[in-house]
Short mmCIF file of C-alpha atoms and ligand atoms in Angstrom, two decimals:
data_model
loop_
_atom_site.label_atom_id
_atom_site.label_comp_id
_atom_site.label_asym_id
_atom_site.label_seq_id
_atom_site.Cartn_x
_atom_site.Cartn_y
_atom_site.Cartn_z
CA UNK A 8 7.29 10.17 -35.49
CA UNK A 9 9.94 7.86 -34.14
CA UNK A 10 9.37 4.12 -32.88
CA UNK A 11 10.56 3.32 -29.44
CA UNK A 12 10.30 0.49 -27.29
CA UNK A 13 7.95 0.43 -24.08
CA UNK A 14 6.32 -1.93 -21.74
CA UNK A 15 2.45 -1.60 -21.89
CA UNK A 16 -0.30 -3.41 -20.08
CA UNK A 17 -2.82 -3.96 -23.23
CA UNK A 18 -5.99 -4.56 -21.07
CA UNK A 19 -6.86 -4.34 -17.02
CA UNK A 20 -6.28 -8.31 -16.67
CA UNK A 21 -3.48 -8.44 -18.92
CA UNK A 22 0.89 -8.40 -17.28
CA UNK A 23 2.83 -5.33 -18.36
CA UNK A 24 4.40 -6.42 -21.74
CA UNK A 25 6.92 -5.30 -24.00
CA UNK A 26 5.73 -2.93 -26.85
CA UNK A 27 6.51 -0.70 -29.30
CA UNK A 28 5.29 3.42 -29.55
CA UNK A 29 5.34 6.42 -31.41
CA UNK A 30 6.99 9.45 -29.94
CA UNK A 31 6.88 12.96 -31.73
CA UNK A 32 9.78 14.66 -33.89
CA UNK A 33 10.95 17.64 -31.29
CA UNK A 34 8.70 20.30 -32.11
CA UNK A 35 9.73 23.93 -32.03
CA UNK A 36 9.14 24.13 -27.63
CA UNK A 37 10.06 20.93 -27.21
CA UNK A 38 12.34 19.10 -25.33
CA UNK A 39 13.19 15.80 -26.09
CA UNK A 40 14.56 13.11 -22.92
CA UNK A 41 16.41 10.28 -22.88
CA UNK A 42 14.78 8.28 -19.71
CA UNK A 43 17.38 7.05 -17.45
CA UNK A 44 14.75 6.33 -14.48
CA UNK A 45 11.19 5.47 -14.08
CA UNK A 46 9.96 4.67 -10.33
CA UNK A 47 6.76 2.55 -9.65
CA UNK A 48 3.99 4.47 -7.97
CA UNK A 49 0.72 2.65 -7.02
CA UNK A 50 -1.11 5.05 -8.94
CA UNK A 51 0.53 2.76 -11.44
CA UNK A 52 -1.03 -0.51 -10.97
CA UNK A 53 -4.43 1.43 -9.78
CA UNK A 54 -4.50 2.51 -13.28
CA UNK A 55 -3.06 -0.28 -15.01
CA UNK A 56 -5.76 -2.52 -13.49
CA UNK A 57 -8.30 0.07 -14.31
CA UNK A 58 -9.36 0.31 -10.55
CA UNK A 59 -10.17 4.31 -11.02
CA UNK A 60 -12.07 3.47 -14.22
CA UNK A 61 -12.17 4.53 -17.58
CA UNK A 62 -8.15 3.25 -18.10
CA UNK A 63 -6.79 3.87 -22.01
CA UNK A 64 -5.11 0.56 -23.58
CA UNK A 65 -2.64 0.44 -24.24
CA UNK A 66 -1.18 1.65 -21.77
CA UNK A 67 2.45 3.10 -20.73
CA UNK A 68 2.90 3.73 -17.13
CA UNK A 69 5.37 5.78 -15.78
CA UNK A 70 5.12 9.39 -13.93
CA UNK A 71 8.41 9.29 -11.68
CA UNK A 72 10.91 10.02 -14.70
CA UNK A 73 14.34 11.29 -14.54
CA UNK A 74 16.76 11.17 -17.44
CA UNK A 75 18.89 13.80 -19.78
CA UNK A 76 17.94 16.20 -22.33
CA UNK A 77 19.09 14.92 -25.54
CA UNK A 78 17.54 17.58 -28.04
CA UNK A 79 15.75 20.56 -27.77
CA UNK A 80 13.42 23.09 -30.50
CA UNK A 81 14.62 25.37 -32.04
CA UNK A 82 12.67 28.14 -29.53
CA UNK A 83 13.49 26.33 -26.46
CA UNK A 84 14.74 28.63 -23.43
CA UNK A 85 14.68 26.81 -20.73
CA UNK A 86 16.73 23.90 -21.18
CA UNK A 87 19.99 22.76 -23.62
CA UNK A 88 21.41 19.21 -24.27
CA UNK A 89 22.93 17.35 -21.30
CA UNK A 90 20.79 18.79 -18.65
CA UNK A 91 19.18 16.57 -15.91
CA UNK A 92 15.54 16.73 -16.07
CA UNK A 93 12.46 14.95 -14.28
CA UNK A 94 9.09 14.65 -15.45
CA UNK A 95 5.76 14.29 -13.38
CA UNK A 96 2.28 13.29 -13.41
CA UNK A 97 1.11 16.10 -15.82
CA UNK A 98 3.05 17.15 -19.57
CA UNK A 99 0.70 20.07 -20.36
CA UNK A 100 -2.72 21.61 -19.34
CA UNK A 101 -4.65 24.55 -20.83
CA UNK A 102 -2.72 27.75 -19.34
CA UNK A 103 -5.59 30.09 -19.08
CA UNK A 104 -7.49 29.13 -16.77
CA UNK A 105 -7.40 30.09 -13.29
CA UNK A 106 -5.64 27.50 -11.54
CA UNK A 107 -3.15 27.14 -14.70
CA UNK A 108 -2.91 30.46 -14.17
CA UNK A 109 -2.21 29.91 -10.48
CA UNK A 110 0.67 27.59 -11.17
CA UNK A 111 -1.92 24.69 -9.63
CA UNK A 112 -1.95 22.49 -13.39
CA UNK A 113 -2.58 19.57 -11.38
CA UNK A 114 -6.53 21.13 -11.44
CA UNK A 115 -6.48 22.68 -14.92
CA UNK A 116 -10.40 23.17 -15.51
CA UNK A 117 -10.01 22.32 -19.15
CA UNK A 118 -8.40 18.85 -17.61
CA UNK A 119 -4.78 18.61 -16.95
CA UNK A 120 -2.84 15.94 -19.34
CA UNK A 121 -1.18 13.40 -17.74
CA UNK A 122 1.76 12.11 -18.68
CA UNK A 123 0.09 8.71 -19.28
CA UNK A 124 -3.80 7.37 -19.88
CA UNK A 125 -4.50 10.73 -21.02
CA UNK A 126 -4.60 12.51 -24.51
CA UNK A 127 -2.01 15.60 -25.78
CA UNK A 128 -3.76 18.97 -25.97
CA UNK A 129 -5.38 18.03 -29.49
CA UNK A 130 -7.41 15.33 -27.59
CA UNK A 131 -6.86 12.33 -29.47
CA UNK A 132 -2.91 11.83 -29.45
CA UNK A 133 -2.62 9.81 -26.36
CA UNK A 134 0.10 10.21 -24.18
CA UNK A 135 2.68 7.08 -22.77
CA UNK A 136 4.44 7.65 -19.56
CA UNK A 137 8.39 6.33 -18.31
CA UNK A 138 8.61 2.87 -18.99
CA UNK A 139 10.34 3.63 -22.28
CA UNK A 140 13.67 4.28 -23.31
CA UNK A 141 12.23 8.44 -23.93
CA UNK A 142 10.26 10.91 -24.37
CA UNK A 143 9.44 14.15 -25.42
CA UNK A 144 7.79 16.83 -23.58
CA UNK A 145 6.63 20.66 -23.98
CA UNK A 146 9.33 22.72 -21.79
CA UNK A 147 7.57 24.67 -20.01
CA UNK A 148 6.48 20.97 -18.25
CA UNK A 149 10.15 19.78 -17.79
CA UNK A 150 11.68 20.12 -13.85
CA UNK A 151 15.42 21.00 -13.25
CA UNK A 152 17.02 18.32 -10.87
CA UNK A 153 19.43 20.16 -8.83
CA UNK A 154 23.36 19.36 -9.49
CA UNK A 155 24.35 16.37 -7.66
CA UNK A 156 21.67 14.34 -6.76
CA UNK A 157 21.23 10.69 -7.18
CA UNK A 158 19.09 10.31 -10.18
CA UNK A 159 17.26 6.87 -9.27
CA UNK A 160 16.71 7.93 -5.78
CA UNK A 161 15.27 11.24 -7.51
CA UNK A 162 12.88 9.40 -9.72
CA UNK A 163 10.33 9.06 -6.48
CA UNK A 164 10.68 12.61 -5.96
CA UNK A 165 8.41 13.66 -9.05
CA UNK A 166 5.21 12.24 -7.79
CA UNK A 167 5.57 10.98 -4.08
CA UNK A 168 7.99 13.50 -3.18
CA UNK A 169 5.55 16.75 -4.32
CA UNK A 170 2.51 14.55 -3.29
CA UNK A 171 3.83 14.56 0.36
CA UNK A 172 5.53 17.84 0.52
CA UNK A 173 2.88 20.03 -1.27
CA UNK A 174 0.44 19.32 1.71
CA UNK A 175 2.74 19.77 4.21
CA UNK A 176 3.50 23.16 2.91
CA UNK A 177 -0.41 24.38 2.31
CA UNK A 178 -1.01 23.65 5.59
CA UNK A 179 1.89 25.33 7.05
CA UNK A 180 3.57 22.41 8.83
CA UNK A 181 6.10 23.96 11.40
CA UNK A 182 8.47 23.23 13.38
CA UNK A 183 7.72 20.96 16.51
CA UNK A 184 3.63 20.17 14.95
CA UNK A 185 2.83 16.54 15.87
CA UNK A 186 2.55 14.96 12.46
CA UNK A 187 1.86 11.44 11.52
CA UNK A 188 2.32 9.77 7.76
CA UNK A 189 -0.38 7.03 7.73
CA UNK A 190 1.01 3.94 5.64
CA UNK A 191 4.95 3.59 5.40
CA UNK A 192 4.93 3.35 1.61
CA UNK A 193 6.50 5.22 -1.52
CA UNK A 194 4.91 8.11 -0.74
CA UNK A 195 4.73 8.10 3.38
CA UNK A 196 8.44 7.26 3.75
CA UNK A 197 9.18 10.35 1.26
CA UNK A 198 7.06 12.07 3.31
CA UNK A 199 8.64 11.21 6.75
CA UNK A 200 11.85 12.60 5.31
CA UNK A 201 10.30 16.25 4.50
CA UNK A 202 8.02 16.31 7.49
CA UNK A 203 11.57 16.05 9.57
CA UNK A 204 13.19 18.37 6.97
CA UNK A 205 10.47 20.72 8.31
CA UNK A 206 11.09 19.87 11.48
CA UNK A 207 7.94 18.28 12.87
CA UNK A 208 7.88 15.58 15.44
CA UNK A 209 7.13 12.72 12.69
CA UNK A 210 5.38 9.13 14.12
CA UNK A 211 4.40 6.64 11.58
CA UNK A 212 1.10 4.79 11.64
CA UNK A 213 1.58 1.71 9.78
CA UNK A 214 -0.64 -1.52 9.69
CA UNK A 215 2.61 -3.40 8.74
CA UNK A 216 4.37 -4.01 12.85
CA UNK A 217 7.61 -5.37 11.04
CA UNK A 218 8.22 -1.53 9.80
CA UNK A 219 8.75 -0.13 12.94
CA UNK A 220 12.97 -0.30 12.90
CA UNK A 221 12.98 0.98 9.36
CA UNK A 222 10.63 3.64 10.33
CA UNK A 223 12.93 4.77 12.94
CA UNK A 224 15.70 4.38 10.99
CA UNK A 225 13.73 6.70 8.36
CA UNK A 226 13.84 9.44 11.04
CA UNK A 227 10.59 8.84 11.88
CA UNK A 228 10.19 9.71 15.81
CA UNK A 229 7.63 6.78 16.85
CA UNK A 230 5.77 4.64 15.12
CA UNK A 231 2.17 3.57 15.89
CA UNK A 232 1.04 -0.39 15.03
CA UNK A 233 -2.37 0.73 13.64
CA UNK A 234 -3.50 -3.70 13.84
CA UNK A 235 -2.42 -3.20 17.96
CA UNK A 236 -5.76 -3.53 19.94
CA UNK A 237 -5.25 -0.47 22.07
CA UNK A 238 -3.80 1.76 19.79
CA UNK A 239 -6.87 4.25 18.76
CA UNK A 240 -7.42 4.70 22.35
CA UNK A 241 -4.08 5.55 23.61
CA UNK A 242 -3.36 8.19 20.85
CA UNK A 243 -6.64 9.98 20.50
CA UNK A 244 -6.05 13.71 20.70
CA UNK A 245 -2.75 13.35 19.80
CA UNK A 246 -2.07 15.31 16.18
CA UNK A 247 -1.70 17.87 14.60
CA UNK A 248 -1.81 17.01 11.35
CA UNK A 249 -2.28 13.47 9.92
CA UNK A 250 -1.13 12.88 5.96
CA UNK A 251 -3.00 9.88 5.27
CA UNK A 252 -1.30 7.89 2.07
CA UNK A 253 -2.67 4.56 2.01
CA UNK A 254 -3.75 3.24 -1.16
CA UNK A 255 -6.07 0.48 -0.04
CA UNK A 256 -9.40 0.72 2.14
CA UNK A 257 -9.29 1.73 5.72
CA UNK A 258 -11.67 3.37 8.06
CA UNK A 259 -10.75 7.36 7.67
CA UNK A 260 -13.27 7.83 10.75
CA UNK A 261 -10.69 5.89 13.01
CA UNK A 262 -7.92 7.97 12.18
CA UNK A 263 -9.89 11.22 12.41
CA UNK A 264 -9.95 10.44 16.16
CA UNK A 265 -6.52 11.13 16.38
CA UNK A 266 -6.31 14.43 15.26
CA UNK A 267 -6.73 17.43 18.46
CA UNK A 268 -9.48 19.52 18.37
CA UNK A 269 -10.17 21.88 14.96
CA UNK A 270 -6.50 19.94 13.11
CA UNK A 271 -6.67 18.60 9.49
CA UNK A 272 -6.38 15.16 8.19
CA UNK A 273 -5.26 15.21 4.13
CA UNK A 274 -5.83 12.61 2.20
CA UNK A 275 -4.19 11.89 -0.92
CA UNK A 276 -4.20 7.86 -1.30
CA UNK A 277 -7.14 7.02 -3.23
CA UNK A 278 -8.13 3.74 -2.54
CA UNK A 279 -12.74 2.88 -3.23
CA UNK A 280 -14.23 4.63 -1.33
CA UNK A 281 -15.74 3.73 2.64
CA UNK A 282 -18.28 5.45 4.73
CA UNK A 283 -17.71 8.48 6.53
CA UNK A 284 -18.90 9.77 9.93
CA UNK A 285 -20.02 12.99 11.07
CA UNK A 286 -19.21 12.88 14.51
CA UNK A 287 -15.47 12.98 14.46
CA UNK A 288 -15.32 15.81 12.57
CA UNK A 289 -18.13 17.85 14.04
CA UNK A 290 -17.63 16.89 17.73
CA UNK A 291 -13.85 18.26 17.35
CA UNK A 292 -13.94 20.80 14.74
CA UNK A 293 -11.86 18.41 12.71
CA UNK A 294 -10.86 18.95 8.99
CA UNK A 295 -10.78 16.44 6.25
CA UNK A 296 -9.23 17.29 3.03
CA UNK A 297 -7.37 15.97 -0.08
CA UNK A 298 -4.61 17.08 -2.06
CA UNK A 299 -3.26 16.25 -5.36
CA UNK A 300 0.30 16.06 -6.29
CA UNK A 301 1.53 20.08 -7.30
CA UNK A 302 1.95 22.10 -9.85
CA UNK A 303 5.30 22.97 -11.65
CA UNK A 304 5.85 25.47 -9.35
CA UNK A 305 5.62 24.12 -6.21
CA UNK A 306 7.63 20.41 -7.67
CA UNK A 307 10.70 22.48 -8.42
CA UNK A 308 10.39 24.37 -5.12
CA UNK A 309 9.94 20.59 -3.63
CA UNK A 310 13.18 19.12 -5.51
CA UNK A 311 15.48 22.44 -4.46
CA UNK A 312 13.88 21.30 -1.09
CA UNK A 313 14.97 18.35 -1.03
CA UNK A 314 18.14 18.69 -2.59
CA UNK A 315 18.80 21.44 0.14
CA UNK A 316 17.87 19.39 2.96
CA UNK A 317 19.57 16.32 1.54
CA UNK A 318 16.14 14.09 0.84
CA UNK A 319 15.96 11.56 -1.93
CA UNK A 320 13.67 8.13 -1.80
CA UNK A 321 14.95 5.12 -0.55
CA UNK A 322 14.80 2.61 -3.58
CA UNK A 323 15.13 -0.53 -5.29
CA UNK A 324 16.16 -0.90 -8.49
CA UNK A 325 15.49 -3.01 -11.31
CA UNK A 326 15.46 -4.18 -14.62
CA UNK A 327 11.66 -3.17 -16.97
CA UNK A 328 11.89 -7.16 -17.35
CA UNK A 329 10.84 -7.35 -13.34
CA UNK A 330 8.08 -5.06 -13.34
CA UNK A 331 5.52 -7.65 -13.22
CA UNK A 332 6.98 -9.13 -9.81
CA UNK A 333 7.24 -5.66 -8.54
CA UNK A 334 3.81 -4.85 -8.89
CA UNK A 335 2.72 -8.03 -6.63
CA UNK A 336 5.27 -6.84 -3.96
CA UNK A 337 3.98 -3.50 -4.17
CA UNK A 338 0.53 -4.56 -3.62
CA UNK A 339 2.08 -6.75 -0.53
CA UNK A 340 3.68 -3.50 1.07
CA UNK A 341 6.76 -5.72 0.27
CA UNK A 342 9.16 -2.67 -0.97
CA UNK A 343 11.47 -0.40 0.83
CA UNK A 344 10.51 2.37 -0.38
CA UNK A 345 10.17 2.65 -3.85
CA UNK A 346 10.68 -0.16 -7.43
CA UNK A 347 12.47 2.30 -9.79
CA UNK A 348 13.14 0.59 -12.93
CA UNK A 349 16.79 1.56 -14.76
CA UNK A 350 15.69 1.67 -18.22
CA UNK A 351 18.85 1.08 -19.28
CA UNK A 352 17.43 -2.39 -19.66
CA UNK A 353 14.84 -1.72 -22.08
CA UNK A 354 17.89 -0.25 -24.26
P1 LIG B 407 2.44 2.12 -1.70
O1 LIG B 407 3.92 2.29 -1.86
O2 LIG B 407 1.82 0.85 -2.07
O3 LIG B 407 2.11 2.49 -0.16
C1 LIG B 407 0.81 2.40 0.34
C2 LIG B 407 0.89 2.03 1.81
O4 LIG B 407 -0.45 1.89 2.29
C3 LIG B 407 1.54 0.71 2.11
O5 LIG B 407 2.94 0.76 2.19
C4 LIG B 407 0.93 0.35 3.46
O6 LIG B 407 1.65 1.01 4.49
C5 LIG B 407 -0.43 0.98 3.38
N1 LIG B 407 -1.42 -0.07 3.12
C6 LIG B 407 -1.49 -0.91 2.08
N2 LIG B 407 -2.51 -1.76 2.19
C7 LIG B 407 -3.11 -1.44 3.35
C8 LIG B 407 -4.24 -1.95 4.04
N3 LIG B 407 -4.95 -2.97 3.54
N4 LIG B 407 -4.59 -1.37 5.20
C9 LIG B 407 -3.88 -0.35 5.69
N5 LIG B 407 -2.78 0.16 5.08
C10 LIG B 407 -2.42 -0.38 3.93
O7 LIG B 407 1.65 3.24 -2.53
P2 LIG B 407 2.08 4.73 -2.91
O8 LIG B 407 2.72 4.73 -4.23
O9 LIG B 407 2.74 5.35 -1.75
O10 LIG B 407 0.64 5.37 -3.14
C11 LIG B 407 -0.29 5.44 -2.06
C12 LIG B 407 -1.64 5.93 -2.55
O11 LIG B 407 -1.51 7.30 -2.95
C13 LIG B 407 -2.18 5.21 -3.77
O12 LIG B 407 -3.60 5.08 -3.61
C14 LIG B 407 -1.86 6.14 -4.92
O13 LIG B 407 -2.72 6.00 -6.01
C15 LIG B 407 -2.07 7.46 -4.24
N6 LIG B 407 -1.40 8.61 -4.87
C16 LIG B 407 -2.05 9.79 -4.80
C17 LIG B 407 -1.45 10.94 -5.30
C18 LIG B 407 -2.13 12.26 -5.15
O14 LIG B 407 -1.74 13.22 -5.81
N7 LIG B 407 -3.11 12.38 -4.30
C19 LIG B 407 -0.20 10.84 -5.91
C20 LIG B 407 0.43 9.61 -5.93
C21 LIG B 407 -0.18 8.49 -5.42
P3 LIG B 407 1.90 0.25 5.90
O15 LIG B 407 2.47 -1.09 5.54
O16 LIG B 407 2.87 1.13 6.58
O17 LIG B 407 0.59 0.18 6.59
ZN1 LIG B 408 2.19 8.75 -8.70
ZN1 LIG B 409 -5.88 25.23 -17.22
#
């Protein structure tokens, strides 16, 4: 075991802090990464404030991460020294079950383990995510970023970018479909970018009016004030597909009356839940669904995506010392798109 240094939150109430953990020697099909890049998701802070429940202190964030391989097993294949690597929500799951089998990990029946407030394979080594200087992970759970990307605007990629993009793939999004991203955050403005890569007609639905520029600017074709007073009426009917990421509550049976008859409406923000209607689904054959990030698969076919298409987040970056403050502007929709923190700071 090696000691590293960290930032934890050590209870629900308490600020992130710096601390110190215990990574693993490189085991025999393991790779071992120095973390260059950790981005911020809200999943983050949900879990870091124990909003989902059942949190593990203390606990390392961190599910975005991009950095280099600095030592591999001695059976490794996969992967040598030097290579740039991400990690995602999930470092290992069972692998014989049907959807492991699948390539769908994210819904391992034996319980996927996330990269942080979760427990290794033995179930009782628990795992710490980015915020820390690195980390080591089994290879067959380690994603190739393709040659010249930008690492830190990468960093999103591993859990908004395959949150967005594996969605609108499963439901076949197409050229010219009326799309709309609800909530221009880490994950929607990732997901305006593919949605266009796609090449849907993308409008934004945002309860945030000063976003509307940046939206545009984001490639975004409209953009929809969701607080405007006439705004539910004057779009019903209008989607095909809605991809609804906000992370806070918000009535889903609203939105649903945008969708045209017998489209779907995914969500994959998580915020408590609210009460849902019958009647706009069954009057208009709607769908409502949810999706959860991707499997390896799928990520890696989302990063050569992206890299092909020339998408990467939109980021800010800072030093692990600011994370505090960047959690309160996340929670503010104060962040364009995504906090990554450089970890060359906690160094
Ligand atoms: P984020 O950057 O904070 O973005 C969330 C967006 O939601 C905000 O930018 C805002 O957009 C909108 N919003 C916030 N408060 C709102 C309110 N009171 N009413 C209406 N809209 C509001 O968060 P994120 O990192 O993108 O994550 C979004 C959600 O997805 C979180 O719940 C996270 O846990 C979840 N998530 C799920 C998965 C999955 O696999 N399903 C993966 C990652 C994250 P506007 O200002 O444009 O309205
Ligand atoms: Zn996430
Ligand atoms: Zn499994």
């Amino acid at each position: 075991m090696t000691k590293i240094p960290a930032y934890a939150a050590l209870s629900a109430r308490a600020p992130l802090a710096p601390h110190t953990i215990e990574r693993r020697e490189t085991g025999p099909h393991d790779v071992q990464i120095d973390i260059l890049f950790c981005g911020i998701c809200h999943s983050d802070i949900h879990q870091a404030r124990n909003e989902w429940g059942g949190s593990l202190f203390p606990m390392v964030p961190g599910h975005e991460i991009v950095g280099t391989v600095v030592n591999v097993g001695a059976h490794v294949t996969k992967w040598k020294v030097g290579d740039s690597v991400g990690v995602g929500c999930f470092i290992d799951s069972c692998r014989e079950c049907e959807a492991c089998q699948e390539g769908e990990e994210q819904f391992c029946e034996a319980g996927m383990n996330a990269t942080y407030n979760s427990y290794e394979r033995d179930g009782k080594t628990p795992t710490y995510g980015g915020y820390s200087t690195n980390i080591t992970v089994n290879e067959d759970y380690v994603l190739r970023i393709p040659a010249g990307m930008p690492l830190e605007r990468v960093a999103p990629l591993l859990c908004a970018g395959i949150t967005t993009y594996s969605p609108l793939r499963q439901y076949g999004i197409k050229a010219g479909d009326q799309v709309a991203i609800l909530g221009l955050g880490g994950l929607g403005h990732v997901g305006v970018k593919i949605a266009k890569a796609m090449g849907a007609k993308v409008t934004v639905l945002s309860h945030s009016a000063s976003k509307r520029e940046a939206a545009l600017a984001l490639g975004a074709d409209d953009f929809i004030d969701t607080s405007a007073e006439d705004a539910f009426k004057t779009n019903a009917k209008r989607f095909d597909f809605i991809l609804d990421t906000v992370s806070a509550q918000h009535d889903y049976n609203a939105y649903l009356g945008l969708l045209k008859r017998d489209r779907n409406m995914v969500l994959v923000g998580i915020p408590d839940p609210i009460p849902l209607s019958a009647a706009p689904l069954v009057m208009q054959r709607r769908h409502l669904s949810g999706s959860l990030i991707g499997g390896i698969r799928e990520t890696q076919e989302m990063l050569d995506f992206c890299a092909e298409h020339g998408v990467v987040s939109d980021v800010e970056v800072i030093n692990i010392q600011q994370v505090n403050e960047a959690y309160e502007r996340v929670l503010k929709s104060d962040v364009r798109y995504r906090f990554v923190i450089d970890l060359a700071s906690l160094k």
